[in-house]
PDB file of C-alpha atoms in Angstrom:
ATOM      1  CA  MET E   1      70.971   6.543  27.332  1.00  0.00           C
ATOM      2  CA  ALA E   2      70.664   8.000  30.816  1.00  0.00           C
ATOM      3  CA  VAL E   3      69.480  11.288  29.346  1.00  0.00           C
ATOM      4  CA  ALA E   4      66.777   9.481  27.381  1.00  0.00           C
ATOM      5  CA  MET E   5      65.580   7.607  30.483  1.00  0.00           C
ATOM      6  CA  LEU E   6      65.574  10.806  32.529  1.00  0.00           C
ATOM      7  CA  SER E   7      63.532  12.513  29.823  1.00  0.00           C
ATOM      8  CA  LEU E   8      61.035   9.643  29.759  1.00  0.00           C
ATOM      9  CA  VAL E   9      60.640   9.586  33.536  1.00  0.00           C
ATOM     10  CA  THR E  10      60.290  13.371  33.665  1.00  0.00           C
ATOM     11  CA  SER E  11      57.616  13.382  30.965  1.00  0.00           C
ATOM     12  CA  CYS E  12      55.678  10.614  32.743  1.00  0.00           C
ATOM     13  CA  ASN E  13      55.712  12.544  36.026  1.00  0.00           C
ATOM     14  CA  GLN E  14      54.433  15.783  34.506  1.00  0.00           C
ATOM     15  CA  LYS E  15      50.735  16.598  34.709  1.00  0.00           C
ATOM     16  CA  PRO E  16      48.983  16.118  31.391  1.00  0.00           C
ATOM     17  CA  GLU E  17      47.887  19.202  29.514  1.00  0.00           C
ATOM     18  CA  LYS E  18      44.229  20.027  29.791  1.00  0.00           C
ATOM     19  CA  LYS E  19      42.382  19.157  26.621  1.00  0.00           C
ATOM     20  CA  ALA E  20      39.309  20.914  25.320  1.00  0.00           C
ATOM     21  CA  ALA E  21      36.104  19.404  26.629  1.00  0.00           C
ATOM     22  CA  VAL E  22      34.373  17.083  24.207  1.00  0.00           C
ATOM     23  CA  SER E  23      30.992  18.525  23.348  1.00  0.00           C
ATOM     24  CA  ALA E  24      29.273  15.264  22.424  1.00  0.00           C
ATOM     25  CA  THR E  25      29.720  12.994  25.426  1.00  0.00           C
ATOM     26  CA  PRO E  26      27.728   9.799  25.842  1.00  0.00           C
ATOM     27  CA  LYS E  27      24.771   9.919  28.220  1.00  0.00           C
ATOM     28  CA  SER E  28      26.483   7.461  30.525  1.00  0.00           C
ATOM     29  CA  ALA E  29      29.512   5.278  30.406  1.00  0.00           C
ATOM     30  CA  THR E  30      27.402   2.118  30.502  1.00  0.00           C
ATOM     31  CA  GLU E  31      25.188   3.005  27.530  1.00  0.00           C
ATOM     32  CA  GLN E  32      26.147   1.604  24.177  1.00  0.00           C
ATOM     33  CA  LEU E  33      25.456   2.828  20.722  1.00  0.00           C
ATOM     34  CA  VAL E  34      22.961   0.400  19.130  1.00  0.00           C
ATOM     35  CA  ILE E  35      23.266   0.382  15.349  1.00  0.00           C
ATOM     36  CA  ARG E  36      21.355  -1.546  12.734  1.00  0.00           C
ATOM     37  CA  TYR E  37      21.350  -1.349   8.954  1.00  0.00           C
ATOM     38  CA  VAL E  38      18.980  -1.606   6.022  1.00  0.00           C
ATOM     39  CA  ASP E  39      19.757  -2.819   2.523  1.00  0.00           C
ATOM     40  CA  GLU E  40      18.231   0.011   0.498  1.00  0.00           C
ATOM     41  CA  ASP E  41      18.111  -1.997  -2.749  1.00  0.00           C
ATOM     42  CA  SER E  42      16.007  -4.705  -1.094  1.00  0.00           C
ATOM     43  CA  LEU E  43      13.863  -2.065   0.562  1.00  0.00           C
ATOM     44  CA  MET E  44      13.093  -0.351  -2.757  1.00  0.00           C
ATOM     45  CA  ALA E  45      12.469  -3.674  -4.493  1.00  0.00           C
ATOM     46  CA  ASN E  46      10.058  -4.937  -1.833  1.00  0.00           C
ATOM     47  CA  TYR E  47       8.335  -1.908  -0.304  1.00  0.00           C
ATOM     48  CA  ASN E  48       4.907  -1.735  -1.951  1.00  0.00           C
ATOM     49  CA  LEU E  49       4.854   2.079  -2.105  1.00  0.00           C
ATOM     50  CA  ALA E  50       8.217   2.078  -3.908  1.00  0.00           C
ATOM     51  CA  LYS E  51       6.961  -0.596  -6.316  1.00  0.00           C
ATOM     52  CA  ASP E  52       3.738   1.346  -6.978  1.00  0.00           C
ATOM     53  CA  ILE E  53       5.656   4.556  -7.607  1.00  0.00           C
ATOM     54  CA  ASN E  54       8.054   2.754  -9.934  1.00  0.00           C
ATOM     55  CA  GLU E  55       5.148   1.262 -11.895  1.00  0.00           C
ATOM     56  CA  ALA E  56       3.445   4.663 -12.124  1.00  0.00           C
ATOM     57  CA  MET E  57       6.650   6.246 -13.409  1.00  0.00           C
ATOM     58  CA  LEU E  58       7.043   3.507 -16.018  1.00  0.00           C
ATOM     59  CA  ARG E  59       3.465   4.149 -17.175  1.00  0.00           C
ATOM     60  CA  ARG E  60       4.175   7.883 -17.391  1.00  0.00           C
ATOM     61  CA  GLN E  61       7.350   7.221 -19.377  1.00  0.00           C
ATOM     62  CA  ASN E  62       5.388   4.995 -21.734  1.00  0.00           C
ATOM     63  CA  GLN E  63       2.777   7.747 -22.124  1.00  0.00           C
ATOM     64  CA  TYR E  64       5.540  10.215 -22.913  1.00  0.00           C
ATOM     65  CA  ASP E  65       7.115   7.882 -25.464  1.00  0.00           C
ATOM     66  CA  ALA E  66       3.728   7.191 -27.095  1.00  0.00           C
ATOM     67  CA  ALA E  67       2.893  10.910 -27.276  1.00  0.00           C
ATOM     68  CA  GLN E  68       6.299  11.654 -28.773  1.00  0.00           C
ATOM     69  CA  GLN E  69       5.843   8.872 -31.329  1.00  0.00           C
ATOM     70  CA  GLN E  70       2.325  10.025 -32.216  1.00  0.00           C
ATOM     71  CA  ARG E  71       3.334  13.666 -32.663  1.00  0.00           C
ATOM     72  CA  GLY E  72       6.387  12.671 -34.671  1.00  0.00           C
ATOM     73  CA  ASP E  73       4.321  10.417 -36.910  1.00  0.00           C
ATOM     74  CA  GLN E  74       1.796  13.205 -37.581  1.00  0.00           C
ATOM     75  CA  ILE E  75       4.563  15.635 -38.486  1.00  0.00           C
ATOM     76  CA  ASN E  76       6.340  13.082 -40.677  1.00  0.00           C
ATOM     77  CA  ARG E  77       3.108  12.194 -42.514  1.00  0.00           C
ATOM     78  CA  PHE E  78       2.363  15.853 -43.208  1.00  0.00           C
ATOM     79  CA  ALA E  79       5.955  16.469 -44.340  1.00  0.00           C
ATOM     80  CA  ALA E  80       5.763  13.413 -46.639  1.00  0.00           C
ATOM     81  CA  THR E  81       2.470  14.665 -48.048  1.00  0.00           C
ATOM     82  CA  MET E  82       4.039  18.065 -48.698  1.00  0.00           C
ATOM     83  CA  GLU E  83       7.025  16.486 -50.404  1.00  0.00           C
ATOM     84  CA  GLN E  84       4.820  14.292 -52.598  1.00  0.00           C
ATOM     85  CA  LYS E  85       2.633  17.263 -53.479  1.00  0.00           C
ATOM     86  CA  TYR E  86       5.735  19.291 -54.374  1.00  0.00           C
ATOM     87  CA  LYS E  87       7.159  16.521 -56.588  1.00  0.00           C
ATOM     88  CA  ASN E  88       3.833  16.147 -58.403  1.00  0.00           C
ATOM     89  CA  ASN E  89       3.558  19.896 -58.964  1.00  0.00           C
ATOM     90  CA  GLY E  90       0.541  19.963 -56.656  1.00  0.00           C
ATOM     91  CA  TYR E  91       1.267  23.454 -55.432  1.00  0.00           C
ATOM     92  CA  LEU E  92      -0.407  25.864 -57.798  1.00  0.00           C
ATOM     93  CA  ASP E  93       1.325  28.874 -56.339  1.00  0.00           C
ATOM     94  CA  GLU E  94       3.994  29.832 -53.837  1.00  0.00           C
ATOM     95  CA  ALA E  95       1.399  30.998 -51.297  1.00  0.00           C
ATOM     96  CA  SER E  96      -0.098  27.507 -50.907  1.00  0.00           C
ATOM     97  CA  PHE E  97       3.384  26.005 -50.481  1.00  0.00           C
ATOM     98  CA  ASN E  98       4.267  28.664 -47.895  1.00  0.00           C
ATOM     99  CA  ALA E  99       0.990  27.995 -46.077  1.00  0.00           C
ATOM    100  CA  ASP E 100       1.826  24.291 -45.801  1.00  0.00           C
ATOM    101  CA  GLN E 101       5.354  25.100 -44.629  1.00  0.00           C
ATOM    102  CA  ALA E 102       3.915  27.405 -41.966  1.00  0.00           C
ATOM    103  CA  LYS E 103       1.487  24.653 -40.928  1.00  0.00           C
ATOM    104  CA  LEU E 104       4.365  22.161 -40.674  1.00  0.00           C
ATOM    105  CA  GLN E 105       6.388  24.632 -38.586  1.00  0.00           C
ATOM    106  CA  LYS E 106       3.380  25.214 -36.301  1.00  0.00           C
ATOM    107  CA  MET E 107       2.902  21.449 -35.889  1.00  0.00           C
ATOM    108  CA  GLN E 108       6.568  21.116 -34.898  1.00  0.00           C
ATOM    109  CA  ASN E 109       6.390  24.030 -32.450  1.00  0.00           C
ATOM    110  CA  ASP E 110       3.138  22.752 -30.917  1.00  0.00           C
ATOM    111  CA  ALA E 111       4.633  19.284 -30.546  1.00  0.00           C
ATOM    112  CA  GLN E 112       7.738  20.702 -28.834  1.00  0.00           C
ATOM    113  CA  LYS E 113       5.608  22.757 -26.424  1.00  0.00           C
ATOM    114  CA  TYR E 114       3.351  19.813 -25.688  1.00  0.00           C
ATOM    115  CA  MET E 115       6.283  17.473 -25.066  1.00  0.00           C
ATOM    116  CA  ALA E 116       8.063  20.044 -22.888  1.00  0.00           C
ATOM    117  CA  GLY E 117       4.900  20.477 -20.807  1.00  0.00           C
ATOM    118  CA  LEU E 118       4.456  16.726 -20.514  1.00  0.00           C
ATOM    119  CA  GLN E 119       8.088  16.290 -19.514  1.00  0.00           C
ATOM    120  CA  GLN E 120       7.765  19.025 -16.872  1.00  0.00           C
ATOM    121  CA  SER E 121       4.632  17.353 -15.536  1.00  0.00           C
ATOM    122  CA  ILE E 122       6.459  14.031 -15.268  1.00  0.00           C
ATOM    123  CA  GLN E 123       9.443  15.663 -13.536  1.00  0.00           C
ATOM    124  CA  ASN E 124       7.091  17.294 -11.016  1.00  0.00           C
ATOM    125  CA  GLU E 125       5.408  13.958 -10.404  1.00  0.00           C
ATOM    126  CA  VAL E 126       8.780  12.243  -9.920  1.00  0.00           C
ATOM    127  CA  ALA E 127       9.827  14.896  -7.389  1.00  0.00           C
ATOM    128  CA  GLN E 128       6.519  14.606  -5.547  1.00  0.00           C
ATOM    129  CA  ASN E 129       6.690  10.793  -5.475  1.00  0.00           C
ATOM    130  CA  THR E 130      10.314  10.834  -4.355  1.00  0.00           C
ATOM    131  CA  GLN E 131       9.412  13.174  -1.502  1.00  0.00           C
ATOM    132  CA  GLN E 132       6.450  10.982  -0.517  1.00  0.00           C
ATOM    133  CA  LEU E 133       8.643   7.875  -0.516  1.00  0.00           C
ATOM    134  CA  THR E 134      11.425   9.572   1.447  1.00  0.00           C
ATOM    135  CA  ASP E 135       8.965  10.945   4.012  1.00  0.00           C
ATOM    136  CA  SER E 136       7.283   7.567   4.426  1.00  0.00           C
ATOM    137  CA  ILE E 137      10.556   5.725   4.996  1.00  0.00           C
ATOM    138  CA  THR E 138      12.038   8.413   7.250  1.00  0.00           C
ATOM    139  CA  ASN E 139       8.928   8.616   9.440  1.00  0.00           C
ATOM    140  CA  PHE E 140       8.716   4.853   9.757  1.00  0.00           C
ATOM    141  CA  MET E 141      12.432   4.482  10.493  1.00  0.00           C
ATOM    142  CA  THR E 142      12.258   7.130  13.221  1.00  0.00           C
ATOM    143  CA  GLU E 143       9.390   5.350  14.979  1.00  0.00           C
ATOM    144  CA  TYR E 144      10.927   1.922  14.389  1.00  0.00           C
ATOM    145  CA  ALA E 145      14.301   2.929  15.860  1.00  0.00           C
ATOM    146  CA  LYS E 146      12.704   4.545  18.924  1.00  0.00           C
ATOM    147  CA  GLN E 147      10.473   1.521  19.600  1.00  0.00           C
ATOM    148  CA  ARG E 148      13.411  -0.877  19.473  1.00  0.00           C
ATOM    149  CA  GLY E 149      15.935   1.321  21.232  1.00  0.00           C
ATOM    150  CA  TYR E 150      18.256   1.715  18.256  1.00  0.00           C
ATOM    151  CA  SER E 151      20.604   4.681  18.296  1.00  0.00           C
ATOM    152  CA  MET E 152      21.068   4.614  14.541  1.00  0.00           C
ATOM    153  CA  ILE E 153      19.930   2.814  11.398  1.00  0.00           C
ATOM    154  CA  VAL E 154      22.306   3.189   8.465  1.00  0.00           C
ATOM    155  CA  ARG E 155      22.156   2.259   4.818  1.00  0.00           C
ATOM    156  CA  LYS E 156      24.256  -0.760   3.949  1.00  0.00           C
ATOM    157  CA  PRO E 157      26.193   1.005   1.140  1.00  0.00           C
ATOM    158  CA  ALA E 158      27.401   3.562   3.701  1.00  0.00           C
ATOM    159  CA  THR E 159      29.623   0.930   5.305  1.00  0.00           C
ATOM    160  CA  PHE E 160      32.665  -1.093   4.330  1.00  0.00           C
ATOM    161  CA  TYR E 161      31.705  -3.971   6.566  1.00  0.00           C
ATOM    162  CA  ILE E 162      28.747  -4.600   8.811  1.00  0.00           C
ATOM    163  CA  ASP E 163      27.794  -7.807  10.580  1.00  0.00           C
ATOM    164  CA  PRO E 164      24.834  -9.430   8.777  1.00  0.00           C
ATOM    165  CA  ALA E 165      23.257 -10.067  12.189  1.00  0.00           C
ATOM    166  CA  LEU E 166      22.574  -6.309  12.376  1.00  0.00           C
ATOM    167  CA  ASP E 167      20.402  -6.383   9.228  1.00  0.00           C
ATOM    168  CA  VAL E 168      16.813  -5.262   9.926  1.00  0.00           C
ATOM    169  CA  THR E 169      15.782  -4.913   6.271  1.00  0.00           C
ATOM    170  CA  ASP E 170      13.136  -7.663   6.254  1.00  0.00           C
ATOM    171  CA  ASP E 171      11.561  -6.385   9.472  1.00  0.00           C
ATOM    172  CA  VAL E 172      11.492  -2.824   8.122  1.00  0.00           C
ATOM    173  CA  ILE E 173       9.916  -3.945   4.823  1.00  0.00           C
ATOM    174  CA  LYS E 174       7.224  -5.879   6.718  1.00  0.00           C
ATOM    175  CA  GLY E 175       6.491  -2.847   8.885  1.00  0.00           C
ATOM    176  CA  LEU E 176       6.390  -0.425   5.956  1.00  0.00           C
ATOM    177  CA  ASN E 177       4.112  -2.685   3.912  1.00  0.00           C
ATOM    178  CA  LYS E 178       1.820  -3.273   6.895  1.00  0.00           C
ATOM    179  CA  ARG E 179       1.473   0.491   7.321  1.00  0.00           C
ATOM    180  CA  TYR E 180       1.063   1.269   3.603  1.00  0.00           C
ATOM    181  CA  ASN E 181      -2.472   1.822   2.333  1.00  0.00           C
ATOM    182  CA  LYS E 182      -2.566   1.906  -1.431  1.00  0.00           C
ATOM    183  CA  VAL E 183      -4.505   4.840  -2.810  1.00  0.00           C
ATOM    184  CA  GLU E 184      -5.937   4.409  -6.275  1.00  0.00           C
ATOM    185  CA  ALA E 185      -4.526   6.914  -8.742  1.00  0.00           C
ATOM    186  CA  LYS E 186      -6.854   9.526 -10.154  1.00  0.00           C
ATOM    187  CA  LYS E 187      -7.559   9.046 -13.812  1.00  0.00           C
TER     188      LYS E 187
END
């Protein structure tokens, strides 16, 4: 027991080892980190730009679906006509049958190319809209945080618990919508 006490006293009297300097020190000991949060789901549901982009993407998806349906219907009608003509011995020779088969194949290939191009166009539009939305929110949040003296604004899902009093979602949505000027889409 005496040895343990002597060891404890000796270790307390020794100078502490120098630790590596911390590179990210606070500006001053009296400053505090001021954090707020935003509920991203509410933001996306209520920010007019996000709603407009979502509506535009739904319209584009509907256009894609309609184009796919239309092309498919055309191909199916031609294939049904070919089949009916074949059953009724409507092909007088093999060349006319082969010509219709080639036409059907061309219709299918053209439809695939058209749909692939349309899909690529939609993907490009989604990427462009996503970038626009991200830029808009990021720029606003940067200004908003600086104006109010916030050190950080986090997304609610990035936390396990955060005091609801720190929620600035409604204020951010109001500010974003006030700043947003809707531009009519080109037709």
